[in-house]
C-alpha positions as protocol buffer text, in pm:
chain_id: "A"
residue {
  index: 1
  type: UNK
  ca { x: 7338 y: 6426 z: 5619 }
}
residue {
  index: 2
  type: UNK
  ca { x: 7717 y: 6410 z: 5609 }
}
residue {
  index: 3
  type: UNK
  ca { x: 7850 y: 6119 z: 5409 }
}
residue {
  index: 4
  type: UNK
  ca { x: 8131 y: 5903 z: 5543 }
}
residue {
  index: 5
  type: UNK
  ca { x: 8471 y: 6051 z: 5473 }
}
residue {
  index: 6
  type: UNK
  ca { x: 8351 y: 6403 z: 5401 }
}
residue {
  index: 7
  type: UNK
  ca { x: 8546 y: 6684 z: 5555 }
}
residue {
  index: 8
  type: UNK
  ca { x: 8389 y: 6915 z: 5813 }
}
residue {
  index: 9
  type: UNK
  ca { x: 8597 y: 7220 z: 5722 }
}
residue {
  index: 10
  type: UNK
  ca { x: 8490 y: 7430 z: 5423 }
}
residue {
  index: 11
  type: UNK
  ca { x: 8821 y: 7606 z: 5375 }
}
residue {
  index: 12
  type: UNK
  ca { x: 9052 y: 7489 z: 5095 }
}
residue {
  index: 13
  type: UNK
  ca { x: 9414 y: 7598 z: 5073 }
}
residue {
  index: 14
  type: UNK
  ca { x: 9577 y: 7532 z: 4734 }
}
residue {
  index: 15
  type: UNK
  ca { x: 9940 y: 7574 z: 4631 }
}
residue {
  index: 16
  type: UNK
  ca { x: 10091 y: 7533 z: 4285 }
}
residue {
  index: 17
  type: UNK
  ca { x: 10461 y: 7531 z: 4196 }
}
residue {
  index: 18
  type: UNK
  ca { x: 10682 y: 7446 z: 3898 }
}
residue {
  index: 19
  type: UNK
  ca { x: 10971 y: 7205 z: 3954 }
}
residue {
  index: 20
  type: UNK
  ca { x: 11174 y: 7331 z: 3654 }
}
residue {
  index: 21
  type: UNK
  ca { x: 11275 y: 6992 z: 3519 }
}
residue {
  index: 22
  type: UNK
  ca { x: 11198 y: 7045 z: 3148 }
}
residue {
  index: 23
  type: UNK
  ca { x: 11148 y: 6672 z: 3086 }
}
residue {
  index: 24
  type: UNK
  ca { x: 11486 y: 6574 z: 3236 }
}
residue {
  index: 25
  type: UNK
  ca { x: 11486 y: 6242 z: 3420 }
}
residue {
  index: 26
  type: UNK
  ca { x: 11847 y: 6263 z: 3541 }
}
residue {
  index: 27
  type: UNK
  ca { x: 11839 y: 6593 z: 3732 }
}
residue {
  index: 28
  type: UNK
  ca { x: 11828 y: 6579 z: 4111 }
}
residue {
  index: 29
  type: UNK
  ca { x: 11565 y: 6807 z: 4263 }
}
residue {
  index: 30
  type: UNK
  ca { x: 11576 y: 6914 z: 4631 }
}
residue {
  index: 31
  type: UNK
  ca { x: 11267 y: 6710 z: 4716 }
}
residue {
  index: 32
  type: UNK
  ca { x: 11293 y: 6754 z: 5093 }
}
residue {
  index: 33
  type: UNK
  ca { x: 11331 y: 7129 z: 5054 }
}
residue {
  index: 34
  type: UNK
  ca { x: 11032 y: 7145 z: 4818 }
}
residue {
  index: 35
  type: UNK
  ca { x: 10808 y: 6955 z: 5060 }
}
residue {
  index: 36
  type: UNK
  ca { x: 10918 y: 7158 z: 5362 }
}
residue {
  index: 37
  type: UNK
  ca { x: 10869 y: 7488 z: 5178 }
}
residue {
  index: 38
  type: UNK
  ca { x: 10515 y: 7396 z: 5074 }
}
residue {
  index: 39
  type: UNK
  ca { x: 10408 y: 7245 z: 5406 }
}
residue {
  index: 40
  type: UNK
  ca { x: 10568 y: 7446 z: 5685 }
}
residue {
  index: 41
  type: UNK
  ca { x: 10530 y: 7817 z: 5609 }
}
residue {
  index: 42
  type: UNK
  ca { x: 10467 y: 7998 z: 5935 }
}
residue {
  index: 43
  type: UNK
  ca { x: 10118 y: 8141 z: 5987 }
}
residue {
  index: 44
  type: UNK
  ca { x: 9958 y: 7948 z: 5701 }
}
residue {
  index: 45
  type: UNK
  ca { x: 9724 y: 7654 z: 5685 }
}
residue {
  index: 46
  type: UNK
  ca { x: 9875 y: 7331 z: 5560 }
}
residue {
  index: 47
  type: UNK
  ca { x: 9772 y: 7310 z: 5194 }
}
residue {
  index: 48
  type: UNK
  ca { x: 9487 y: 7073 z: 5117 }
}
residue {
  index: 49
  type: UNK
  ca { x: 9580 y: 7050 z: 4750 }
}
residue {
  index: 50
  type: UNK
  ca { x: 9926 y: 7081 z: 4592 }
}
residue {
  index: 51
  type: UNK
  ca { x: 9979 y: 7097 z: 4217 }
}
residue {
  index: 52
  type: UNK
  ca { x: 10332 y: 7050 z: 4083 }
}
residue {
  index: 53
  type: UNK
  ca { x: 10424 y: 7112 z: 3721 }
}
residue {
  index: 54
  type: UNK
  ca { x: 10715 y: 6970 z: 3522 }
}
residue {
  index: 55
  type: UNK
  ca { x: 10696 y: 6651 z: 3722 }
}
residue {
  index: 56
  type: UNK
  ca { x: 10886 y: 6360 z: 3563 }
}
residue {
  index: 57
  type: UNK
  ca { x: 10767 y: 6018 z: 3692 }
}
residue {
  index: 58
  type: UNK
  ca { x: 11090 y: 5844 z: 3586 }
}
residue {
  index: 59
  type: UNK
  ca { x: 11306 y: 6089 z: 3781 }
}
residue {
  index: 60
  type: UNK
  ca { x: 11429 y: 5924 z: 4103 }
}
residue {
  index: 61
  type: UNK
  ca { x: 11408 y: 6241 z: 4312 }
}
residue {
  index: 62
  type: UNK
  ca { x: 11052 y: 6303 z: 4182 }
}
residue {
  index: 63
  type: UNK
  ca { x: 10964 y: 5953 z: 4303 }
}
residue {
  index: 64
  type: UNK
  ca { x: 11107 y: 6040 z: 4644 }
}
residue {
  index: 65
  type: UNK
  ca { x: 10911 y: 6365 z: 4651 }
}
residue {
  index: 66
  type: UNK
  ca { x: 10588 y: 6180 z: 4570 }
}
residue {
  index: 67
  type: UNK
  ca { x: 10651 y: 5922 z: 4843 }
}
residue {
  index: 68
  type: UNK
  ca { x: 10736 y: 6193 z: 5094 }
}
residue {
  index: 69
  type: UNK
  ca { x: 10399 y: 6360 z: 5037 }
}
residue {
  index: 70
  type: UNK
  ca { x: 10218 y: 6026 z: 5048 }
}
residue {
  index: 71
  type: UNK
  ca { x: 10384 y: 5951 z: 5382 }
}
residue {
  index: 72
  type: UNK
  ca { x: 10249 y: 6284 z: 5508 }
}
residue {
  index: 73
  type: UNK
  ca { x: 9891 y: 6192 z: 5421 }
}
residue {
  index: 74
  type: UNK
  ca { x: 9849 y: 6301 z: 5060 }
}
residue {
  index: 75
  type: UNK
  ca { x: 9709 y: 6098 z: 4774 }
}
residue {
  index: 76
  type: UNK
  ca { x: 9889 y: 6148 z: 4443 }
}
residue {
  index: 77
  type: UNK
  ca { x: 9735 y: 6172 z: 4096 }
}
residue {
  index: 78
  type: UNK
  ca { x: 9901 y: 6210 z: 3758 }
}
residue {
  index: 79
  type: UNK
  ca { x: 9877 y: 6076 z: 3404 }
}
residue {
  index: 80
  type: UNK
  ca { x: 10094 y: 5767 z: 3424 }
}
residue {
  index: 81
  type: UNK
  ca { x: 10455 y: 5658 z: 3411 }
}
residue {
  index: 82
  type: UNK
  ca { x: 10505 y: 5700 z: 3036 }
}
residue {
  index: 83
  type: UNK
  ca { x: 10460 y: 6076 z: 3009 }
}
residue {
  index: 84
  type: UNK
  ca { x: 10719 y: 6337 z: 3098 }
}
residue {
  index: 85
  type: UNK
  ca { x: 10720 y: 6693 z: 3223 }
}
residue {
  index: 86
  type: UNK
  ca { x: 10363 y: 6657 z: 3340 }
}
residue {
  index: 87
  type: UNK
  ca { x: 10139 y: 6772 z: 3624 }
}
residue {
  index: 88
  type: UNK
  ca { x: 10094 y: 6588 z: 3953 }
}
residue {
  index: 89
  type: UNK
  ca { x: 9820 y: 6668 z: 4204 }
}
residue {
  index: 90
  type: UNK
  ca { x: 9857 y: 6586 z: 4573 }
}
residue {
  index: 91
  type: UNK
  ca { x: 9539 y: 6592 z: 4782 }
}
residue {
  index: 92
  type: UNK
  ca { x: 9500 y: 6536 z: 5154 }
}
residue {
  index: 93
  type: UNK
  ca { x: 9353 y: 6192 z: 5208 }
}
residue {
  index: 94
  type: UNK
  ca { x: 9082 y: 6321 z: 5442 }
}
residue {
  index: 95
  type: UNK
  ca { x: 8919 y: 6485 z: 5138 }
}
residue {
  index: 96
  type: UNK
  ca { x: 8864 y: 6135 z: 4995 }
}
residue {
  index: 97
  type: UNK
  ca { x: 8976 y: 6236 z: 4646 }
}
residue {
  index: 98
  type: UNK
  ca { x: 8906 y: 6026 z: 4339 }
}
residue {
  index: 99
  type: UNK
  ca { x: 9064 y: 6069 z: 3997 }
}
residue {
  index: 100
  type: UNK
  ca { x: 8828 y: 6118 z: 3706 }
}
residue {
  index: 101
  type: UNK
  ca { x: 9076 y: 6081 z: 3419 }
}
residue {
  index: 102
  type: UNK
  ca { x: 9347 y: 5817 z: 3440 }
}
residue {
  index: 103
  type: UNK
  ca { x: 9502 y: 5902 z: 3208 }
}
residue {
  index: 104
  type: UNK
  ca { x: 9311 y: 6171 z: 3023 }
}
residue {
  index: 105
  type: UNK
  ca { x: 9208 y: 6056 z: 2676 }
}
residue {
  index: 106
  type: UNK
  ca { x: 9292 y: 6349 z: 2452 }
}
residue {
  index: 107
  type: UNK
  ca { x: 9427 y: 6311 z: 2103 }
}
residue {
  index: 108
  type: UNK
  ca { x: 9728 y: 6520 z: 2007 }
}
residue {
  index: 109
  type: UNK
  ca { x: 9683 y: 6819 z: 1779 }
}
residue {
  index: 110
  type: UNK
  ca { x: 9725 y: 6623 z: 1459 }
}
residue {
  index: 111
  type: UNK
  ca { x: 9853 y: 6817 z: 1163 }
}
residue {
  index: 112
  type: UNK
  ca { x: 9905 y: 7136 z: 1357 }
}
residue {
  index: 113
  type: UNK
  ca { x: 10220 y: 7336 z: 1417 }
}
residue {
  index: 114
  type: UNK
  ca { x: 10338 y: 7152 z: 1728 }
}
residue {
  index: 115
  type: UNK
  ca { x: 10218 y: 6801 z: 1791 }
}
residue {
  index: 116
  type: UNK
  ca { x: 10157 y: 6862 z: 2159 }
}
residue {
  index: 117
  type: UNK
  ca { x: 9859 y: 6855 z: 2396 }
}
residue {
  index: 118
  type: UNK
  ca { x: 9803 y: 6981 z: 2749 }
}
residue {
  index: 119
  type: UNK
  ca { x: 9854 y: 6790 z: 3069 }
}
residue {
  index: 120
  type: UNK
  ca { x: 9530 y: 6760 z: 3266 }
}
residue {
  index: 121
  type: UNK
  ca { x: 9475 y: 6591 z: 3602 }
}
residue {
  index: 122
  type: UNK
  ca { x: 9112 y: 6588 z: 3714 }
}
residue {
  index: 123
  type: UNK
  ca { x: 9021 y: 6489 z: 4072 }
}
residue {
  index: 124
  type: UNK
  ca { x: 8690 y: 6512 z: 4256 }
}
residue {
  index: 125
  type: UNK
  ca { x: 8655 y: 6589 z: 4626 }
}
residue {
  index: 126
  type: UNK
  ca { x: 8348 y: 6615 z: 4850 }
}
residue {
  index: 127
  type: UNK
  ca { x: 8276 y: 6894 z: 5098 }
}
residue {
  index: 128
  type: UNK
  ca { x: 7947 y: 6892 z: 5290 }
}
residue {
  index: 129
  type: UNK
  ca { x: 7774 y: 6681 z: 5030 }
}
residue {
  index: 130
  type: UNK
  ca { x: 7894 y: 6893 z: 4734 }
}
residue {
  index: 131
  type: UNK
  ca { x: 8127 y: 6752 z: 4470 }
}
residue {
  index: 132
  type: UNK
  ca { x: 8407 y: 6983 z: 4355 }
}
residue {
  index: 133
  type: UNK
  ca { x: 8602 y: 6923 z: 4034 }
}
residue {
  index: 134
  type: UNK
  ca { x: 8966 y: 7010 z: 4092 }
}
residue {
  index: 135
  type: UNK
  ca { x: 9176 y: 7028 z: 3776 }
}
residue {
  index: 136
  type: UNK
  ca { x: 9552 y: 7074 z: 3759 }
}
residue {
  index: 137
  type: UNK
  ca { x: 9698 y: 7149 z: 3420 }
}
residue {
  index: 138
  type: UNK
  ca { x: 9989 y: 7283 z: 3223 }
}
residue {
  index: 139
  type: UNK
  ca { x: 10001 y: 7424 z: 2872 }
}
residue {
  index: 140
  type: UNK
  ca { x: 10300 y: 7266 z: 2701 }
}
residue {
  index: 141
  type: UNK
  ca { x: 10537 y: 7486 z: 2505 }
}
residue {
  index: 142
  type: UNK
  ca { x: 10750 y: 7482 z: 2195 }
}
residue {
  index: 143
  type: UNK
  ca { x: 10979 y: 7783 z: 2170 }
}
residue {
  index: 144
  type: UNK
  ca { x: 10941 y: 8158 z: 2178 }
}
residue {
  index: 145
  type: UNK
  ca { x: 11211 y: 8406 z: 2083 }
}
residue {
  index: 146
  type: UNK
  ca { x: 11265 y: 8731 z: 2269 }
}
residue {
  index: 147
  type: UNK
  ca { x: 11443 y: 9026 z: 2115 }
}
residue {
  index: 148
  type: UNK
  ca { x: 11549 y: 9344 z: 2287 }
}
residue {
  index: 149
  type: UNK
  ca { x: 11815 y: 9504 z: 2067 }
}
residue {
  index: 150
  type: UNK
  ca { x: 11706 y: 9817 z: 1884 }
}
residue {
  index: 151
  type: UNK
  ca { x: 11951 y: 9734 z: 1604 }
}
residue {
  index: 152
  type: UNK
  ca { x: 11762 y: 9424 z: 1493 }
}
residue {
  index: 153
  type: UNK
  ca { x: 11636 y: 9450 z: 1135 }
}
residue {
  index: 154
  type: UNK
  ca { x: 11265 y: 9490 z: 1065 }
}
residue {
  index: 155
  type: UNK
  ca { x: 11270 y: 9176 z: 850 }
}
residue {
  index: 156
  type: UNK
  ca { x: 11418 y: 8961 z: 1125 }
}
residue {
  index: 157
  type: UNK
  ca { x: 11178 y: 9114 z: 1376 }
}
residue {
  index: 158
  type: UNK
  ca { x: 10883 y: 9016 z: 1155 }
}
residue {
  index: 159
  type: UNK
  ca { x: 11014 y: 8660 z: 1118 }
}
residue {
  index: 160
  type: UNK
  ca { x: 11052 y: 8626 z: 1495 }
}
residue {
  index: 161
  type: UNK
  ca { x: 10705 y: 8763 z: 1559 }
}
residue {
  index: 162
  type: UNK
  ca { x: 10557 y: 8519 z: 1306 }
}
residue {
  index: 163
  type: UNK
  ca { x: 10722 y: 8224 z: 1482 }
}
residue {
  index: 164
  type: UNK
  ca { x: 10592 y: 8350 z: 1814 }
}
residue {
  index: 165
  type: UNK
  ca { x: 10242 y: 8378 z: 1667 }
}
residue {
  index: 166
  type: UNK
  ca { x: 10259 y: 8017 z: 1551 }
}
residue {
  index: 167
  type: UNK
  ca { x: 10365 y: 7910 z: 1898 }
}
residue {
  index: 168
  type: UNK
  ca { x: 10083 y: 8119 z: 2046 }
}
residue {
  index: 169
  type: UNK
  ca { x: 9834 y: 7940 z: 1820 }
}
residue {
  index: 170
  type: UNK
  ca { x: 9953 y: 7600 z: 1948 }
}
residue {
  index: 171
  type: UNK
  ca { x: 9916 y: 7711 z: 2310 }
}
residue {
  index: 172
  type: UNK
  ca { x: 9570 y: 7856 z: 2248 }
}
residue {
  index: 173
  type: UNK
  ca { x: 9463 y: 7526 z: 2089 }
}
residue {
  index: 174
  type: UNK
  ca { x: 9568 y: 7342 z: 2402 }
}
residue {
  index: 175
  type: UNK
  ca { x: 9360 y: 7579 z: 2614 }
}
residue {
  index: 176
  type: UNK
  ca { x: 9064 y: 7516 z: 2384 }
}
residue {
  index: 177
  type: UNK
  ca { x: 9112 y: 7141 z: 2443 }
}
residue {
  index: 178
  type: UNK
  ca { x: 9095 y: 7199 z: 2819 }
}
residue {
  index: 179
  type: UNK
  ca { x: 8775 y: 7403 z: 2784 }
}
residue {
  index: 180
  type: UNK
  ca { x: 8626 y: 7137 z: 2556 }
}
residue {
  index: 181
  type: UNK
  ca { x: 8710 y: 6871 z: 2813 }
}
residue {
  index: 182
  type: UNK
  ca { x: 8530 y: 7069 z: 3084 }
}
residue {
  index: 183
  type: UNK
  ca { x: 8230 y: 7135 z: 2861 }
}
residue {
  index: 184
  type: UNK
  ca { x: 8200 y: 6773 z: 2748 }
}
residue {
  index: 185
  type: UNK
  ca { x: 8152 y: 6656 z: 3107 }
}
residue {
  index: 186
  type: UNK
  ca { x: 7918 y: 6946 z: 3191 }
}
residue {
  index: 187
  type: UNK
  ca { x: 8125 y: 7005 z: 3501 }
}
residue {
  index: 188
  type: UNK
  ca { x: 8012 y: 7223 z: 3789 }
}
residue {
  index: 189
  type: UNK
  ca { x: 8205 y: 7360 z: 4087 }
}
residue {
  index: 190
  type: UNK
  ca { x: 8528 y: 7385 z: 3890 }
}
residue {
  index: 191
  type: UNK
  ca { x: 8859 y: 7473 z: 4055 }
}
residue {
  index: 192
  type: UNK
  ca { x: 9132 y: 7472 z: 3790 }
}
residue {
  index: 193
  type: UNK
  ca { x: 9489 y: 7572 z: 3874 }
}
residue {
  index: 194
  type: UNK
  ca { x: 9801 y: 7551 z: 3664 }
}
residue {
  index: 195
  type: UNK
  ca { x: 10076 y: 7699 z: 3450 }
}
residue {
  index: 196
  type: UNK
  ca { x: 9915 y: 7828 z: 3131 }
}
residue {
  index: 197
  type: UNK
  ca { x: 10233 y: 7963 z: 2975 }
}
residue {
  index: 198
  type: UNK
  ca { x: 10060 y: 8270 z: 2835 }
}
residue {
  index: 199
  type: UNK
  ca { x: 10269 y: 8551 z: 2691 }
}
residue {
  index: 200
  type: UNK
  ca { x: 10370 y: 8837 z: 2918 }
}
residue {
  index: 201
  type: UNK
  ca { x: 10169 y: 9151 z: 2984 }
}
residue {
  index: 202
  type: UNK
  ca { x: 10226 y: 9412 z: 2714 }
}
residue {
  index: 203
  type: UNK
  ca { x: 10354 y: 9155 z: 2465 }
}
residue {
  index: 204
  type: UNK
  ca { x: 10399 y: 9270 z: 2105 }
}
residue {
  index: 205
  type: UNK
  ca { x: 10253 y: 8933 z: 1999 }
}
residue {
  index: 206
  type: UNK
  ca { x: 9906 y: 8948 z: 2152 }
}
residue {
  index: 207
  type: UNK
  ca { x: 9784 y: 8611 z: 2023 }
}
residue {
  index: 208
  type: UNK
  ca { x: 9816 y: 8434 z: 2358 }
}
residue {
  index: 209
  type: UNK
  ca { x: 9790 y: 8687 z: 2637 }
}
residue {
  index: 210
  type: UNK
  ca { x: 9545 y: 8735 z: 2923 }
}
residue {
  index: 211
  type: UNK
  ca { x: 9295 y: 8916 z: 2698 }
}
residue {
  index: 212
  type: UNK
  ca { x: 9276 y: 8612 z: 2469 }
}
residue {
  index: 213
  type: UNK
  ca { x: 9229 y: 8383 z: 2770 }
}
residue {
  index: 214
  type: UNK
  ca { x: 8953 y: 8600 z: 2915 }
}
residue {
  index: 215
  type: UNK
  ca { x: 8768 y: 8606 z: 2583 }
}
residue {
  index: 216
  type: UNK
  ca { x: 8787 y: 8225 z: 2560 }
}
residue {
  index: 217
  type: UNK
  ca { x: 8641 y: 8168 z: 2908 }
}
residue {
  index: 218
  type: UNK
  ca { x: 8376 y: 8441 z: 2893 }
}
residue {
  index: 219
  type: UNK
  ca { x: 8058 y: 8320 z: 3060 }
}
residue {
  index: 220
  type: UNK
  ca { x: 8218 y: 7986 z: 3151 }
}
residue {
  index: 221
  type: UNK
  ca { x: 8486 y: 8052 z: 3412 }
}
residue {
  index: 222
  type: UNK
  ca { x: 8636 y: 8338 z: 3611 }
}
residue {
  index: 223
  type: UNK
  ca { x: 9013 y: 8391 z: 3607 }
}
residue {
  index: 224
  type: UNK
  ca { x: 9174 y: 8475 z: 3941 }
}
residue {
  index: 225
  type: UNK
  ca { x: 9532 y: 8606 z: 3913 }
}
residue {
  index: 226
  type: UNK
  ca { x: 9746 y: 8818 z: 4149 }
}
residue {
  index: 227
  type: UNK
  ca { x: 9760 y: 9167 z: 3999 }
}
residue {
  index: 228
  type: UNK
  ca { x: 10073 y: 9339 z: 4126 }
}
residue {
  index: 229
  type: UNK
  ca { x: 10336 y: 9072 z: 4082 }
}
residue {
  index: 230
  type: UNK
  ca { x: 10462 y: 8814 z: 3836 }
}
residue {
  index: 231
  type: UNK
  ca { x: 10499 y: 8439 z: 3870 }
}
residue {
  index: 232
  type: UNK
  ca { x: 10809 y: 8403 z: 3651 }
}
residue {
  index: 233
  type: UNK
  ca { x: 11124 y: 8606 z: 3574 }
}
residue {
  index: 234
  type: UNK
  ca { x: 11224 y: 8780 z: 3897 }
}
residue {
  index: 235
  type: UNK
  ca { x: 11488 y: 9038 z: 3989 }
}
residue {
  index: 236
  type: UNK
  ca { x: 11662 y: 9135 z: 4311 }
}
residue {
  index: 237
  type: UNK
  ca { x: 11651 y: 9481 z: 4464 }
}
residue {
  index: 238
  type: UNK
  ca { x: 11984 y: 9504 z: 4647 }
}
residue {
  index: 239
  type: UNK
  ca { x: 11896 y: 9826 z: 4833 }
}
residue {
  index: 240
  type: UNK
  ca { x: 11568 y: 9700 z: 4971 }
}
residue {
  index: 241
  type: UNK
  ca { x: 11682 y: 9336 z: 4981 }
}
residue {
  index: 242
  type: UNK
  ca { x: 11360 y: 9228 z: 4814 }
}
residue {
  index: 243
  type: UNK
  ca { x: 11231 y: 9050 z: 4505 }
}
residue {
  index: 244
  type: UNK
  ca { x: 11050 y: 9238 z: 4231 }
}
residue {
  index: 245
  type: UNK
  ca { x: 10898 y: 9105 z: 3912 }
}
residue {
  index: 246
  type: UNK
  ca { x: 10801 y: 9414 z: 3711 }
}
residue {
  index: 247
  type: UNK
  ca { x: 10972 y: 9475 z: 3378 }
}
residue {
  index: 248
  type: UNK
  ca { x: 10978 y: 9765 z: 3134 }
}
residue {
  index: 249
  type: UNK
  ca { x: 10751 y: 9696 z: 2843 }
}
residue {
  index: 250
  type: UNK
  ca { x: 10871 y: 9640 z: 2489 }
}
residue {
  index: 251
  type: UNK
  ca { x: 10964 y: 9977 z: 2332 }
}
residue {
  index: 252
  type: UNK
  ca { x: 10784 y: 10162 z: 2613 }
}
residue {
  index: 253
  type: UNK
  ca { x: 10816 y: 10262 z: 2976 }
}
residue {
  index: 254
  type: UNK
  ca { x: 10504 y: 10076 z: 3090 }
}
residue {
  index: 255
  type: UNK
  ca { x: 10535 y: 9804 z: 3352 }
}
residue {
  index: 256
  type: UNK
  ca { x: 10447 y: 9445 z: 3268 }
}
residue {
  index: 257
  type: UNK
  ca { x: 10464 y: 9108 z: 3440 }
}
residue {
  index: 258
  type: UNK
  ca { x: 10503 y: 8745 z: 3345 }
}
residue {
  index: 259
  type: UNK
  ca { x: 10184 y: 8612 z: 3508 }
}
residue {
  index: 260
  type: UNK
  ca { x: 10164 y: 8250 z: 3393 }
}
residue {
  index: 261
  type: UNK
  ca { x: 9998 y: 8074 z: 3686 }
}
residue {
  index: 262
  type: UNK
  ca { x: 9624 y: 8117 z: 3741 }
}
residue {
  index: 263
  type: UNK
  ca { x: 9311 y: 7990 z: 3907 }
}
residue {
  index: 264
  type: UNK
  ca { x: 9000 y: 7942 z: 3695 }
}
residue {
  index: 265
  type: UNK
  ca { x: 8681 y: 7891 z: 3890 }
}
residue {
  index: 266
  type: UNK
  ca { x: 8310 y: 7852 z: 3825 }
}
residue {
  index: 267
  type: UNK
  ca { x: 8145 y: 8198 z: 3824 }
}
residue {
  index: 268
  type: UNK
  ca { x: 7922 y: 8119 z: 4122 }
}
residue {
  index: 269
  type: UNK
  ca { x: 8232 y: 8030 z: 4326 }
}
residue {
  index: 270
  type: UNK
  ca { x: 8429 y: 8349 z: 4257 }
}
residue {
  index: 271
  type: UNK
  ca { x: 8305 y: 8522 z: 4577 }
}
residue {
  index: 272
  type: UNK
  ca { x: 8459 y: 8234 z: 4774 }
}
residue {
  index: 273
  type: UNK
  ca { x: 8816 y: 8346 z: 4696 }
}
residue {
  index: 274
  type: UNK
  ca { x: 8974 y: 8483 z: 5013 }
}
residue {
  index: 275
  type: UNK
  ca { x: 9330 y: 8551 z: 4900 }
}
residue {
  index: 276
  type: UNK
  ca { x: 9567 y: 8478 z: 4615 }
}
residue {
  index: 277
  type: UNK
  ca { x: 9937 y: 8551 z: 4588 }
}
residue {
  index: 278
  type: UNK
  ca { x: 10265 y: 8481 z: 4413 }
}
residue {
  index: 279
  type: UNK
  ca { x: 10522 y: 8399 z: 4681 }
}
residue {
  index: 280
  type: UNK
  ca { x: 10892 y: 8459 z: 4600 }
}
residue {
  index: 281
  type: UNK
  ca { x: 11019 y: 8432 z: 4959 }
}
residue {
  index: 282
  type: UNK
  ca { x: 11206 y: 8111 z: 4879 }
}
residue {
  index: 283
  type: UNK
  ca { x: 11417 y: 8288 z: 4614 }
}
residue {
  index: 284
  type: UNK
  ca { x: 11494 y: 8575 z: 4850 }
}
residue {
  index: 285
  type: UNK
  ca { x: 11622 y: 8329 z: 5109 }
}
residue {
  index: 286
  type: UNK
  ca { x: 11840 y: 8155 z: 4850 }
}
residue {
  index: 287
  type: UNK
  ca { x: 11997 y: 8486 z: 4745 }
}
residue {
  index: 288
  type: UNK
  ca { x: 12049 y: 8592 z: 5105 }
}
residue {
  index: 289
  type: UNK
  ca { x: 12224 y: 8262 z: 5175 }
}
residue {
  index: 290
  type: UNK
  ca { x: 12431 y: 8297 z: 4854 }
}
residue {
  index: 291
  type: UNK
  ca { x: 12298 y: 7966 z: 4731 }
}
residue {
  index: 292
  type: UNK
  ca { x: 12402 y: 7840 z: 4384 }
}
residue {
  index: 293
  type: UNK
  ca { x: 12035 y: 7769 z: 4316 }
}
residue {
  index: 294
  type: UNK
  ca { x: 11961 y: 8140 z: 4262 }
}
residue {
  index: 295
  type: UNK
  ca { x: 12239 y: 8366 z: 4135 }
}
residue {
  index: 296
  type: UNK
  ca { x: 12231 y: 8720 z: 4002 }
}
residue {
  index: 297
  type: UNK
  ca { x: 12349 y: 8838 z: 3662 }
}
residue {
  index: 298
  type: UNK
  ca { x: 12497 y: 9186 z: 3603 }
}
residue {
  index: 299
  type: UNK
  ca { x: 12147 y: 9338 z: 3591 }
}
residue {
  index: 300
  type: UNK
  ca { x: 12036 y: 9162 z: 3911 }
}
residue {
  index: 301
  type: UNK
  ca { x: 11807 y: 8927 z: 3721 }
}
residue {
  index: 302
  type: UNK
  ca { x: 11774 y: 8602 z: 3914 }
}
residue {
  index: 303
  type: UNK
  ca { x: 11916 y: 8304 z: 3726 }
}
residue {
  index: 304
  type: UNK
  ca { x: 11765 y: 7986 z: 3867 }
}
residue {
  index: 305
  type: UNK
  ca { x: 11941 y: 7652 z: 3838 }
}
residue {
  index: 306
  type: UNK
  ca { x: 11754 y: 7383 z: 3648 }
}
residue {
  index: 307
  type: UNK
  ca { x: 11594 y: 7144 z: 3892 }
}
residue {
  index: 308
  type: UNK
  ca { x: 11521 y: 7424 z: 4138 }
}
residue {
  index: 309
  type: UNK
  ca { x: 11169 y: 7578 z: 4115 }
}
residue {
  index: 310
  type: UNK
  ca { x: 11170 y: 7879 z: 3881 }
}
residue {
  index: 311
  type: UNK
  ca { x: 10814 y: 8008 z: 3931 }
}
residue {
  index: 312
  type: UNK
  ca { x: 10666 y: 8177 z: 4234 }
}
residue {
  index: 313
  type: UNK
  ca { x: 10450 y: 7960 z: 4456 }
}
residue {
  index: 314
  type: UNK
  ca { x: 10093 y: 8040 z: 4356 }
}
residue {
  index: 315
  type: UNK
  ca { x: 9875 y: 8014 z: 4666 }
}
residue {
  index: 316
  type: UNK
  ca { x: 9500 y: 8063 z: 4695 }
}
residue {
  index: 317
  type: UNK
  ca { x: 9236 y: 8004 z: 4962 }
}
residue {
  index: 318
  type: UNK
  ca { x: 8874 y: 7914 z: 4887 }
}
residue {
  index: 319
  type: UNK
  ca { x: 8600 y: 7921 z: 5148 }
}
residue {
  index: 320
  type: UNK
  ca { x: 8294 y: 7736 z: 5026 }
}
residue {
  index: 321
  type: UNK
  ca { x: 8055 y: 7899 z: 5275 }
}
């Protein structure tokens, strides 16, 4: 028997995007543009669930963005007004969503390298009598240091790599907290989407890459990530007038990507994934229109203005039957 308020459709469209605010409460974001881009792409279903990272509740344009989505029939969930640079989840009201953690009660990583903890927003929805646990999250970051010059000394290179390993440890600890949270509630039917800020493919510091993530979730969750594109750090191909995200690997000619945004799903639900993609069309349009939001450096790397989204839109469809 169908309960009151349950949705008839079994198809879920999810989109996740990063606002690129970096905790700033005084930067104006193009909130109307963000909403229109997420809601009106031709040929796509309207997203049922939207997850936005680097959301700052005190930011006036973030408040306007939240209200705009609420006016369009979305319920909003986040961790409260006193946290910054967090994750907000927007769910269509017809799904009758309810927040499980408000706010999440997780102690910071006391005594560790960076006194930070992940942002987690946990909402439950009902489809045909089945409860699904939808989790939006973001691994918070300290600082990593990239080096490309061949002339750098071995000693300095070792010092940089050690700092990056310490940062990797802090990020891995946050991921462990997320997994512990899921395990403590004995959750089923998990749909977790977010920015996990893992290190790039082919990183020389392999302490927080996709292999580490896959080992941590083994037997618990399945990671679903687009394979042939990156979600951060894009370039422009002037001849083809297209966006590409592949880079040459460190001290090699292998191709790697920055794939930071992922879906983690309960193993029994993995066959329900119908498509997943990183969408950079918005950046291509900005470059074509010569917008100051996306400009090119001398190597055609895309430099994105703070306050304008700097990740690809991660989109995924789940069909529960």
